């Protein structure tokens, strides 16, 4: 039976049985061999393509189930803005070892970042959990997706902050937590957006009147862990404020390989 398919923006006509998996139509009929065969049971993710933008396992997607949906394969993903970012991140972080599963990994990552551009660690883990890598390059795959999750202006979104504080003998842990949270938010605001220009040791100009303060819906989850101590009570909020900038820039380097050497981060 003849089926009209839209693949990578082009119309294709194939004459196959309706229960033929899309994978074999791509590889055997259309000679598009970028999509790989892995398990044949939709368990490993190697054969992933996009059907109307969503990740789909082509080994278990029959031709008669596609209808008018648009199919995209690894051959065309680099023509999309998200696909280009994902492929560049893969290249920059040297993700690939044998490479056999990587077309499926890239397609799953691109589908995730298309639907959720600023994906969290949890969202990345969930979206990629069904893609198996025999070479075990999971850490580099994860790092590459995080790098690609930075938008075109390299804007940074902090998802979680963990603080370990030794402020002496704790009198009221709730107060300690509140002070650390306030100091962290103040430090993040300054590190992300604040800019001061100095000349001869004096402030020449700043953007304090126009930079964006961190708002409640932009505030990351902040976890405070109090280190047991019998020393006298010490400072709280100020200590958190001072270390946010180096902690943030180190985290960006760990996730993306990019060194930030000046503040504010959003314009670096």
PDB file of C-alpha atoms in Angstrom:
ATOM      1  CA  UNK A   1       0.000   0.000   0.000  1.00  0.00           C
ATOM      2  CA  UNK A   2       1.248   3.470  -0.813  1.00  0.00           C
ATOM      3  CA  UNK A   3       1.774   6.036   1.954  1.00  0.00           C
ATOM      4  CA  UNK A   4       2.613   9.725   1.607  1.00  0.00           C
ATOM      5  CA  UNK A   5       4.988  10.879   4.312  1.00  0.00           C
ATOM      6  CA  UNK A   6       6.446  14.267   5.230  1.00  0.00           C
ATOM      7  CA  UNK A   7      10.044  13.621   6.251  1.00  0.00           C
ATOM      8  CA  UNK A   8      12.506  16.438   6.980  1.00  0.00           C
ATOM      9  CA  UNK A   9      10.221  18.893   5.218  1.00  0.00           C
ATOM     10  CA  UNK A  10       9.970  16.860   2.002  1.00  0.00           C
ATOM     11  CA  UNK A  11       7.156  14.681   0.699  1.00  0.00           C
ATOM     12  CA  UNK A  12       8.025  11.013   0.264  1.00  0.00           C
ATOM     13  CA  UNK A  13       5.865   8.219  -1.121  1.00  0.00           C
ATOM     14  CA  UNK A  14       6.540   4.646  -0.081  1.00  0.00           C
ATOM     15  CA  UNK A  15       4.846   1.368  -0.960  1.00  0.00           C
ATOM     16  CA  UNK A  16       4.957  -0.839   2.152  1.00  0.00           C
ATOM     17  CA  UNK A  17       2.673  -2.746   4.479  1.00  0.00           C
ATOM     18  CA  UNK A  18       0.948  -0.507   7.021  1.00  0.00           C
ATOM     19  CA  UNK A  19       2.485  -2.310   9.987  1.00  0.00           C
ATOM     20  CA  UNK A  20       6.038  -1.686   8.754  1.00  0.00           C
ATOM     21  CA  UNK A  21       8.059   0.160  11.406  1.00  0.00           C
ATOM     22  CA  UNK A  22       9.153   3.654  10.414  1.00  0.00           C
ATOM     23  CA  UNK A  23      12.747   2.682  11.195  1.00  0.00           C
ATOM     24  CA  UNK A  24      12.894   0.180   8.333  1.00  0.00           C
ATOM     25  CA  UNK A  25      11.141   2.519   5.919  1.00  0.00           C
ATOM     26  CA  UNK A  26      13.807   5.121   6.661  1.00  0.00           C
ATOM     27  CA  UNK A  27      16.748   2.744   6.421  1.00  0.00           C
ATOM     28  CA  UNK A  28      15.728   0.161   3.810  1.00  0.00           C
ATOM     29  CA  UNK A  29      13.319   2.066   1.573  1.00  0.00           C
ATOM     30  CA  UNK A  30      14.551   5.650   1.727  1.00  0.00           C
ATOM     31  CA  UNK A  31      18.235   4.863   2.442  1.00  0.00           C
ATOM     32  CA  UNK A  32      18.284   7.299   5.374  1.00  0.00           C
ATOM     33  CA  UNK A  33      20.641   5.365   7.608  1.00  0.00           C
ATOM     34  CA  UNK A  34      21.359   7.994  10.253  1.00  0.00           C
ATOM     35  CA  UNK A  35      18.606   6.507  12.413  1.00  0.00           C
ATOM     36  CA  UNK A  36      19.988   3.313  13.979  1.00  0.00           C
ATOM     37  CA  UNK A  37      18.497  -0.023  14.998  1.00  0.00           C
ATOM     38  CA  UNK A  38      19.071  -0.954  18.625  1.00  0.00           C
ATOM     39  CA  UNK A  39      16.615  -3.275  20.331  1.00  0.00           C
ATOM     40  CA  UNK A  40      13.500  -3.319  18.136  1.00  0.00           C
ATOM     41  CA  UNK A  41      11.343  -3.040  21.269  1.00  0.00           C
ATOM     42  CA  UNK A  42      11.342   0.727  21.975  1.00  0.00           C
ATOM     43  CA  UNK A  43      13.536   0.184  25.038  1.00  0.00           C
ATOM     44  CA  UNK A  44      16.948   1.665  24.179  1.00  0.00           C
ATOM     45  CA  UNK A  45      16.194   4.939  22.360  1.00  0.00           C
ATOM     46  CA  UNK A  46      18.773   4.367  19.618  1.00  0.00           C
ATOM     47  CA  UNK A  47      16.152   4.721  16.861  1.00  0.00           C
ATOM     48  CA  UNK A  48      14.629   7.980  18.149  1.00  0.00           C
ATOM     49  CA  UNK A  49      13.146  10.426  15.624  1.00  0.00           C
ATOM     50  CA  UNK A  50      10.693  13.315  15.985  1.00  0.00           C
ATOM     51  CA  UNK A  51       7.035  12.925  15.070  1.00  0.00           C
ATOM     52  CA  UNK A  52       5.374  16.355  15.137  1.00  0.00           C
ATOM     53  CA  UNK A  53       8.247  17.538  17.341  1.00  0.00           C
ATOM     54  CA  UNK A  54       7.956  14.807  19.969  1.00  0.00           C
ATOM     55  CA  UNK A  55      10.552  12.098  20.465  1.00  0.00           C
ATOM     56  CA  UNK A  56       9.329   8.763  19.090  1.00  0.00           C
ATOM     57  CA  UNK A  57      10.914   5.315  18.845  1.00  0.00           C
ATOM     58  CA  UNK A  58      10.840   4.583  15.136  1.00  0.00           C
ATOM     59  CA  UNK A  59      11.271   0.824  15.643  1.00  0.00           C
ATOM     60  CA  UNK A  60       7.809   0.713  17.249  1.00  0.00           C
ATOM     61  CA  UNK A  61       6.090   3.434  15.193  1.00  0.00           C
ATOM     62  CA  UNK A  62       4.211   1.887  12.292  1.00  0.00           C
ATOM     63  CA  UNK A  63       3.742   3.705   9.018  1.00  0.00           C
ATOM     64  CA  UNK A  64      -0.046   3.600   9.223  1.00  0.00           C
ATOM     65  CA  UNK A  65       0.051   5.371  12.601  1.00  0.00           C
ATOM     66  CA  UNK A  66       1.847   8.451  11.290  1.00  0.00           C
ATOM     67  CA  UNK A  67      -0.889   9.937   9.121  1.00  0.00           C
ATOM     68  CA  UNK A  68      -0.196  13.592   8.305  1.00  0.00           C
ATOM     69  CA  UNK A  69       2.373  14.049  11.074  1.00  0.00           C
ATOM     70  CA  UNK A  70       5.755  15.565  10.222  1.00  0.00           C
ATOM     71  CA  UNK A  71       8.757  13.314  10.762  1.00  0.00           C
ATOM     72  CA  UNK A  72      12.258  14.636  11.423  1.00  0.00           C
ATOM     73  CA  UNK A  73      15.395  12.530  11.552  1.00  0.00           C
ATOM     74  CA  UNK A  74      18.992  13.064  12.582  1.00  0.00           C
ATOM     75  CA  UNK A  75      19.843  14.063   9.000  1.00  0.00           C
ATOM     76  CA  UNK A  76      17.871  17.312   9.389  1.00  0.00           C
ATOM     77  CA  UNK A  77      18.049  18.133  13.094  1.00  0.00           C
ATOM     78  CA  UNK A  78      21.118  20.335  12.525  1.00  0.00           C
ATOM     79  CA  UNK A  79      19.006  22.631  10.367  1.00  0.00           C
ATOM     80  CA  UNK A  80      16.960  23.679  13.412  1.00  0.00           C
ATOM     81  CA  UNK A  81      18.194  26.247  15.968  1.00  0.00           C
ATOM     82  CA  UNK A  82      17.898  23.809  18.876  1.00  0.00           C
ATOM     83  CA  UNK A  83      19.455  20.975  16.896  1.00  0.00           C
ATOM     84  CA  UNK A  84      22.461  23.128  15.989  1.00  0.00           C
ATOM     85  CA  UNK A  85      23.009  24.019  19.654  1.00  0.00           C
ATOM     86  CA  UNK A  86      22.756  20.396  20.726  1.00  0.00           C
ATOM     87  CA  UNK A  87      25.155  19.174  18.049  1.00  0.00           C
ATOM     88  CA  UNK A  88      27.629  21.951  18.867  1.00  0.00           C
ATOM     89  CA  UNK A  89      27.487  21.053  22.556  1.00  0.00           C
ATOM     90  CA  UNK A  90      28.103  17.401  21.653  1.00  0.00           C
ATOM     91  CA  UNK A  91      31.148  18.470  19.635  1.00  0.00           C
ATOM     92  CA  UNK A  92      32.483  20.899  22.247  1.00  0.00           C
ATOM     93  CA  UNK A  93      32.309  18.362  25.079  1.00  0.00           C
ATOM     94  CA  UNK A  94      33.515  15.414  22.973  1.00  0.00           C
ATOM     95  CA  UNK A  95      30.479  13.355  23.975  1.00  0.00           C
ATOM     96  CA  UNK A  96      30.806  10.526  21.476  1.00  0.00           C
ATOM     97  CA  UNK A  97      32.751   7.303  21.936  1.00  0.00           C
ATOM     98  CA  UNK A  98      31.632   4.611  19.479  1.00  0.00           C
ATOM     99  CA  UNK A  99      28.779   6.893  18.379  1.00  0.00           C
ATOM    100  CA  UNK A 100      26.197   4.243  17.547  1.00  0.00           C
ATOM    101  CA  UNK A 101      23.542   5.477  19.981  1.00  0.00           C
ATOM    102  CA  UNK A 102      24.278   9.161  19.563  1.00  0.00           C
ATOM    103  CA  UNK A 103      21.762   9.963  16.839  1.00  0.00           C
ATOM    104  CA  UNK A 104      19.030   8.793  19.204  1.00  0.00           C
ATOM    105  CA  UNK A 105      20.571  10.656  22.140  1.00  0.00           C
ATOM    106  CA  UNK A 106      20.729  13.890  20.141  1.00  0.00           C
ATOM    107  CA  UNK A 107      17.155  13.545  18.915  1.00  0.00           C
ATOM    108  CA  UNK A 108      15.849  12.979  22.448  1.00  0.00           C
ATOM    109  CA  UNK A 109      17.869  15.939  23.751  1.00  0.00           C
ATOM    110  CA  UNK A 110      16.624  18.213  20.954  1.00  0.00           C
ATOM    111  CA  UNK A 111      12.998  17.232  21.600  1.00  0.00           C
ATOM    112  CA  UNK A 112      13.441  18.043  25.293  1.00  0.00           C
ATOM    113  CA  UNK A 113      15.056  21.444  24.704  1.00  0.00           C
ATOM    114  CA  UNK A 114      12.459  22.357  22.076  1.00  0.00           C
ATOM    115  CA  UNK A 115       9.617  21.778  24.530  1.00  0.00           C
ATOM    116  CA  UNK A 116      11.524  22.855  27.666  1.00  0.00           C
ATOM    117  CA  UNK A 117      14.347  25.247  26.696  1.00  0.00           C
ATOM    118  CA  UNK A 118      15.631  25.791  30.243  1.00  0.00           C
ATOM    119  CA  UNK A 119      15.478  22.176  31.365  1.00  0.00           C
ATOM    120  CA  UNK A 120      16.304  21.349  34.966  1.00  0.00           C
ATOM    121  CA  UNK A 121      18.565  18.494  36.010  1.00  0.00           C
ATOM    122  CA  UNK A 122      15.475  16.470  36.933  1.00  0.00           C
ATOM    123  CA  UNK A 123      13.817  17.135  33.570  1.00  0.00           C
ATOM    124  CA  UNK A 124      16.976  16.120  31.706  1.00  0.00           C
ATOM    125  CA  UNK A 125      17.262  12.918  33.711  1.00  0.00           C
ATOM    126  CA  UNK A 126      13.621  12.030  33.069  1.00  0.00           C
ATOM    127  CA  UNK A 127      13.716  12.792  29.340  1.00  0.00           C
ATOM    128  CA  UNK A 128      16.953  10.886  28.747  1.00  0.00           C
ATOM    129  CA  UNK A 129      16.362   7.930  31.064  1.00  0.00           C
ATOM    130  CA  UNK A 130      15.168   5.689  28.220  1.00  0.00           C
ATOM    131  CA  UNK A 131      18.203   6.351  26.007  1.00  0.00           C
ATOM    132  CA  UNK A 132      20.864   3.724  26.636  1.00  0.00           C
ATOM    133  CA  UNK A 133      24.576   4.195  25.914  1.00  0.00           C
ATOM    134  CA  UNK A 134      26.723   1.056  25.755  1.00  0.00           C
ATOM    135  CA  UNK A 135      29.838   3.226  26.108  1.00  0.00           C
ATOM    136  CA  UNK A 136      28.368   4.904  29.192  1.00  0.00           C
ATOM    137  CA  UNK A 137      28.983   8.519  28.188  1.00  0.00           C
ATOM    138  CA  UNK A 138      26.077   9.658  30.369  1.00  0.00           C
ATOM    139  CA  UNK A 139      27.952  12.375  32.234  1.00  0.00           C
ATOM    140  CA  UNK A 140      29.093  14.066  29.030  1.00  0.00           C
ATOM    141  CA  UNK A 141      25.619  13.680  27.489  1.00  0.00           C
ATOM    142  CA  UNK A 142      24.109  15.350  30.542  1.00  0.00           C
ATOM    143  CA  UNK A 143      26.699  18.143  30.513  1.00  0.00           C
ATOM    144  CA  UNK A 144      26.136  18.766  26.807  1.00  0.00           C
ATOM    145  CA  UNK A 145      22.378  19.110  27.291  1.00  0.00           C
ATOM    146  CA  UNK A 146      22.948  21.559  30.136  1.00  0.00           C
ATOM    147  CA  UNK A 147      25.265  23.570  27.906  1.00  0.00           C
ATOM    148  CA  UNK A 148      22.719  23.607  25.084  1.00  0.00           C
ATOM    149  CA  UNK A 149      20.014  24.650  27.573  1.00  0.00           C
ATOM    150  CA  UNK A 150      21.646  28.093  27.768  1.00  0.00           C
ATOM    151  CA  UNK A 151      19.682  30.277  25.387  1.00  0.00           C
ATOM    152  CA  UNK A 152      21.114  32.314  22.546  1.00  0.00           C
ATOM    153  CA  UNK A 153      21.981  35.179  24.880  1.00  0.00           C
ATOM    154  CA  UNK A 154      23.726  32.807  27.300  1.00  0.00           C
ATOM    155  CA  UNK A 155      21.279  33.674  30.053  1.00  0.00           C
ATOM    156  CA  UNK A 156      21.792  31.691  33.239  1.00  0.00           C
ATOM    157  CA  UNK A 157      19.109  30.292  35.519  1.00  0.00           C
ATOM    158  CA  UNK A 158      20.189  28.947  38.904  1.00  0.00           C
ATOM    159  CA  UNK A 159      18.047  25.972  39.955  1.00  0.00           C
ATOM    160  CA  UNK A 160      19.478  24.996  43.358  1.00  0.00           C
ATOM    161  CA  UNK A 161      21.920  26.355  45.917  1.00  0.00           C
ATOM    162  CA  UNK A 162      23.374  24.254  48.743  1.00  0.00           C
ATOM    163  CA  UNK A 163      25.069  26.059  51.637  1.00  0.00           C
ATOM    164  CA  UNK A 164      27.089  24.517  54.483  1.00  0.00           C
ATOM    165  CA  UNK A 165      27.585  27.121  57.225  1.00  0.00           C
ATOM    166  CA  UNK A 166      29.620  27.176  60.419  1.00  0.00           C
ATOM    167  CA  UNK A 167      28.396  30.209  62.315  1.00  0.00           C
ATOM    168  CA  UNK A 168      29.237  29.052  65.796  1.00  0.00           C
ATOM    169  CA  UNK A 169      26.810  27.617  68.344  1.00  0.00           C
ATOM    170  CA  UNK A 170      23.361  27.730  66.665  1.00  0.00           C
ATOM    171  CA  UNK A 171      20.786  29.492  68.829  1.00  0.00           C
ATOM    172  CA  UNK A 172      17.875  29.551  66.363  1.00  0.00           C
ATOM    173  CA  UNK A 173      18.343  27.380  63.258  1.00  0.00           C
ATOM    174  CA  UNK A 174      15.376  29.025  61.533  1.00  0.00           C
ATOM    175  CA  UNK A 175      17.045  32.423  61.823  1.00  0.00           C
ATOM    176  CA  UNK A 176      20.263  30.972  60.423  1.00  0.00           C
ATOM    177  CA  UNK A 177      18.352  29.547  57.463  1.00  0.00           C
ATOM    178  CA  UNK A 178      16.588  32.863  56.811  1.00  0.00           C
ATOM    179  CA  UNK A 179      19.826  34.851  56.998  1.00  0.00           C
ATOM    180  CA  UNK A 180      21.654  32.489  54.640  1.00  0.00           C
ATOM    181  CA  UNK A 181      18.769  32.567  52.171  1.00  0.00           C
ATOM    182  CA  UNK A 182      18.666  36.369  52.215  1.00  0.00           C
ATOM    183  CA  UNK A 183      22.435  36.664  51.798  1.00  0.00           C
ATOM    184  CA  UNK A 184      22.459  34.133  48.972  1.00  0.00           C
ATOM    185  CA  UNK A 185      19.678  35.904  47.084  1.00  0.00           C
ATOM    186  CA  UNK A 186      21.424  39.260  47.519  1.00  0.00           C
ATOM    187  CA  UNK A 187      24.679  37.748  46.249  1.00  0.00           C
ATOM    188  CA  UNK A 188      22.989  36.048  43.291  1.00  0.00           C
ATOM    189  CA  UNK A 189      21.267  39.259  42.286  1.00  0.00           C
ATOM    190  CA  UNK A 190      24.556  41.129  42.285  1.00  0.00           C
ATOM    191  CA  UNK A 191      26.492  38.352  40.536  1.00  0.00           C
ATOM    192  CA  UNK A 192      23.882  37.907  37.798  1.00  0.00           C
ATOM    193  CA  UNK A 193      22.980  41.520  37.123  1.00  0.00           C
ATOM    194  CA  UNK A 194      24.944  44.096  39.128  1.00  0.00           C
ATOM    195  CA  UNK A 195      27.764  46.078  37.518  1.00  0.00           C
ATOM    196  CA  UNK A 196      30.123  48.626  39.077  1.00  0.00           C
ATOM    197  CA  UNK A 197      32.859  50.477  37.224  1.00  0.00           C
ATOM    198  CA  UNK A 198      35.834  51.627  39.280  1.00  0.00           C
ATOM    199  CA  UNK A 199      38.406  54.258  38.413  1.00  0.00           C
ATOM    200  CA  UNK A 200      41.324  55.049  40.712  1.00  0.00           C
ATOM    201  CA  UNK A 201      39.599  53.163  43.516  1.00  0.00           C
ATOM    202  CA  UNK A 202      36.342  55.099  43.216  1.00  0.00           C
ATOM    203  CA  UNK A 203      32.977  54.057  41.853  1.00  0.00           C
ATOM    204  CA  UNK A 204      32.644  55.845  38.524  1.00  0.00           C
ATOM    205  CA  UNK A 205      29.226  54.585  37.488  1.00  0.00           C
ATOM    206  CA  UNK A 206      26.957  51.651  38.078  1.00  0.00           C
ATOM    207  CA  UNK A 207      23.748  50.120  36.840  1.00  0.00           C
ATOM    208  CA  UNK A 208      22.170  49.876  40.281  1.00  0.00           C
ATOM    209  CA  UNK A 209      19.223  51.952  39.093  1.00  0.00           C
ATOM    210  CA  UNK A 210      18.373  49.617  36.220  1.00  0.00           C
ATOM    211  CA  UNK A 211      19.507  46.052  36.969  1.00  0.00           C
ATOM    212  CA  UNK A 212      16.881  43.422  37.606  1.00  0.00           C
ATOM    213  CA  UNK A 213      16.556  42.218  41.221  1.00  0.00           C
ATOM    214  CA  UNK A 214      15.937  38.515  41.709  1.00  0.00           C
ATOM    215  CA  UNK A 215      12.186  37.968  42.068  1.00  0.00           C
ATOM    216  CA  UNK A 216      10.367  35.209  43.915  1.00  0.00           C
ATOM    217  CA  UNK A 217       9.639  33.197  40.768  1.00  0.00           C
ATOM    218  CA  UNK A 218      13.335  33.365  39.783  1.00  0.00           C
ATOM    219  CA  UNK A 219      14.697  32.352  43.178  1.00  0.00           C
ATOM    220  CA  UNK A 220      16.294  28.889  43.274  1.00  0.00           C
ATOM    221  CA  UNK A 221      15.754  26.328  45.977  1.00  0.00           C
ATOM    222  CA  UNK A 222      18.237  27.153  48.757  1.00  0.00           C
ATOM    223  CA  UNK A 223      19.260  24.409  51.167  1.00  0.00           C
ATOM    224  CA  UNK A 224      21.068  25.366  54.378  1.00  0.00           C
ATOM    225  CA  UNK A 225      23.113  22.765  56.257  1.00  0.00           C
ATOM    226  CA  UNK A 226      24.378  23.901  59.660  1.00  0.00           C
ATOM    227  CA  UNK A 227      27.796  22.558  60.651  1.00  0.00           C
ATOM    228  CA  UNK A 228      27.831  21.559  64.356  1.00  0.00           C
ATOM    229  CA  UNK A 229      29.993  23.958  66.336  1.00  0.00           C
ATOM    230  CA  UNK A 230      30.543  25.137  69.908  1.00  0.00           C
ATOM    231  CA  UNK A 231      32.306  28.358  68.944  1.00  0.00           C
ATOM    232  CA  UNK A 232      30.738  31.704  69.689  1.00  0.00           C
ATOM    233  CA  UNK A 233      27.980  32.921  67.318  1.00  0.00           C
ATOM    234  CA  UNK A 234      29.352  34.572  64.192  1.00  0.00           C
ATOM    235  CA  UNK A 235      28.139  36.339  61.046  1.00  0.00           C
ATOM    236  CA  UNK A 236      25.567  34.737  58.767  1.00  0.00           C
ATOM    237  CA  UNK A 237      24.196  36.585  55.756  1.00  0.00           C
ATOM    238  CA  UNK A 238      27.363  38.394  54.793  1.00  0.00           C
ATOM    239  CA  UNK A 239      29.285  35.158  54.452  1.00  0.00           C
ATOM    240  CA  UNK A 240      26.714  33.747  52.037  1.00  0.00           C
ATOM    241  CA  UNK A 241      26.733  36.914  49.925  1.00  0.00           C
ATOM    242  CA  UNK A 242      30.500  36.929  49.478  1.00  0.00           C
ATOM    243  CA  UNK A 243      30.889  33.388  48.122  1.00  0.00           C
ATOM    244  CA  UNK A 244      27.960  33.299  45.697  1.00  0.00           C
ATOM    245  CA  UNK A 245      29.808  34.796  42.712  1.00  0.00           C
ATOM    246  CA  UNK A 246      32.758  32.344  42.683  1.00  0.00           C
ATOM    247  CA  UNK A 247      30.420  29.421  43.430  1.00  0.00           C
ATOM    248  CA  UNK A 248      28.164  30.425  40.534  1.00  0.00           C
ATOM    249  CA  UNK A 249      30.981  30.894  38.021  1.00  0.00           C
ATOM    250  CA  UNK A 250      32.550  27.574  39.054  1.00  0.00           C
ATOM    251  CA  UNK A 251      29.190  25.854  38.526  1.00  0.00           C
ATOM    252  CA  UNK A 252      28.879  27.404  35.060  1.00  0.00           C
ATOM    253  CA  UNK A 253      32.352  26.163  34.184  1.00  0.00           C
ATOM    254  CA  UNK A 254      31.545  22.651  35.449  1.00  0.00           C
ATOM    255  CA  UNK A 255      28.336  22.543  33.386  1.00  0.00           C
ATOM    256  CA  UNK A 256      29.512  24.208  30.187  1.00  0.00           C
ATOM    257  CA  UNK A 257      33.311  24.398  30.161  1.00  0.00           C
ATOM    258  CA  UNK A 258      33.039  28.190  29.854  1.00  0.00           C
ATOM    259  CA  UNK A 259      35.102  30.380  32.186  1.00  0.00           C
ATOM    260  CA  UNK A 260      33.433  33.559  33.473  1.00  0.00           C
ATOM    261  CA  UNK A 261      36.081  36.082  34.446  1.00  0.00           C
ATOM    262  CA  UNK A 262      34.039  39.211  35.003  1.00  0.00           C
ATOM    263  CA  UNK A 263      30.699  40.202  36.480  1.00  0.00           C
ATOM    264  CA  UNK A 264      27.800  40.481  36.019  1.00  0.00           C
ATOM    265  CA  UNK A 265      27.373  36.965  34.680  1.00  0.00           C
ATOM    266  CA  UNK A 266      24.465  37.832  32.368  1.00  0.00           C
ATOM    267  CA  UNK A 267      26.581  40.237  30.326  1.00  0.00           C
ATOM    268  CA  UNK A 268      29.877  38.343  30.535  1.00  0.00           C
TER     269      UNK A 268
END
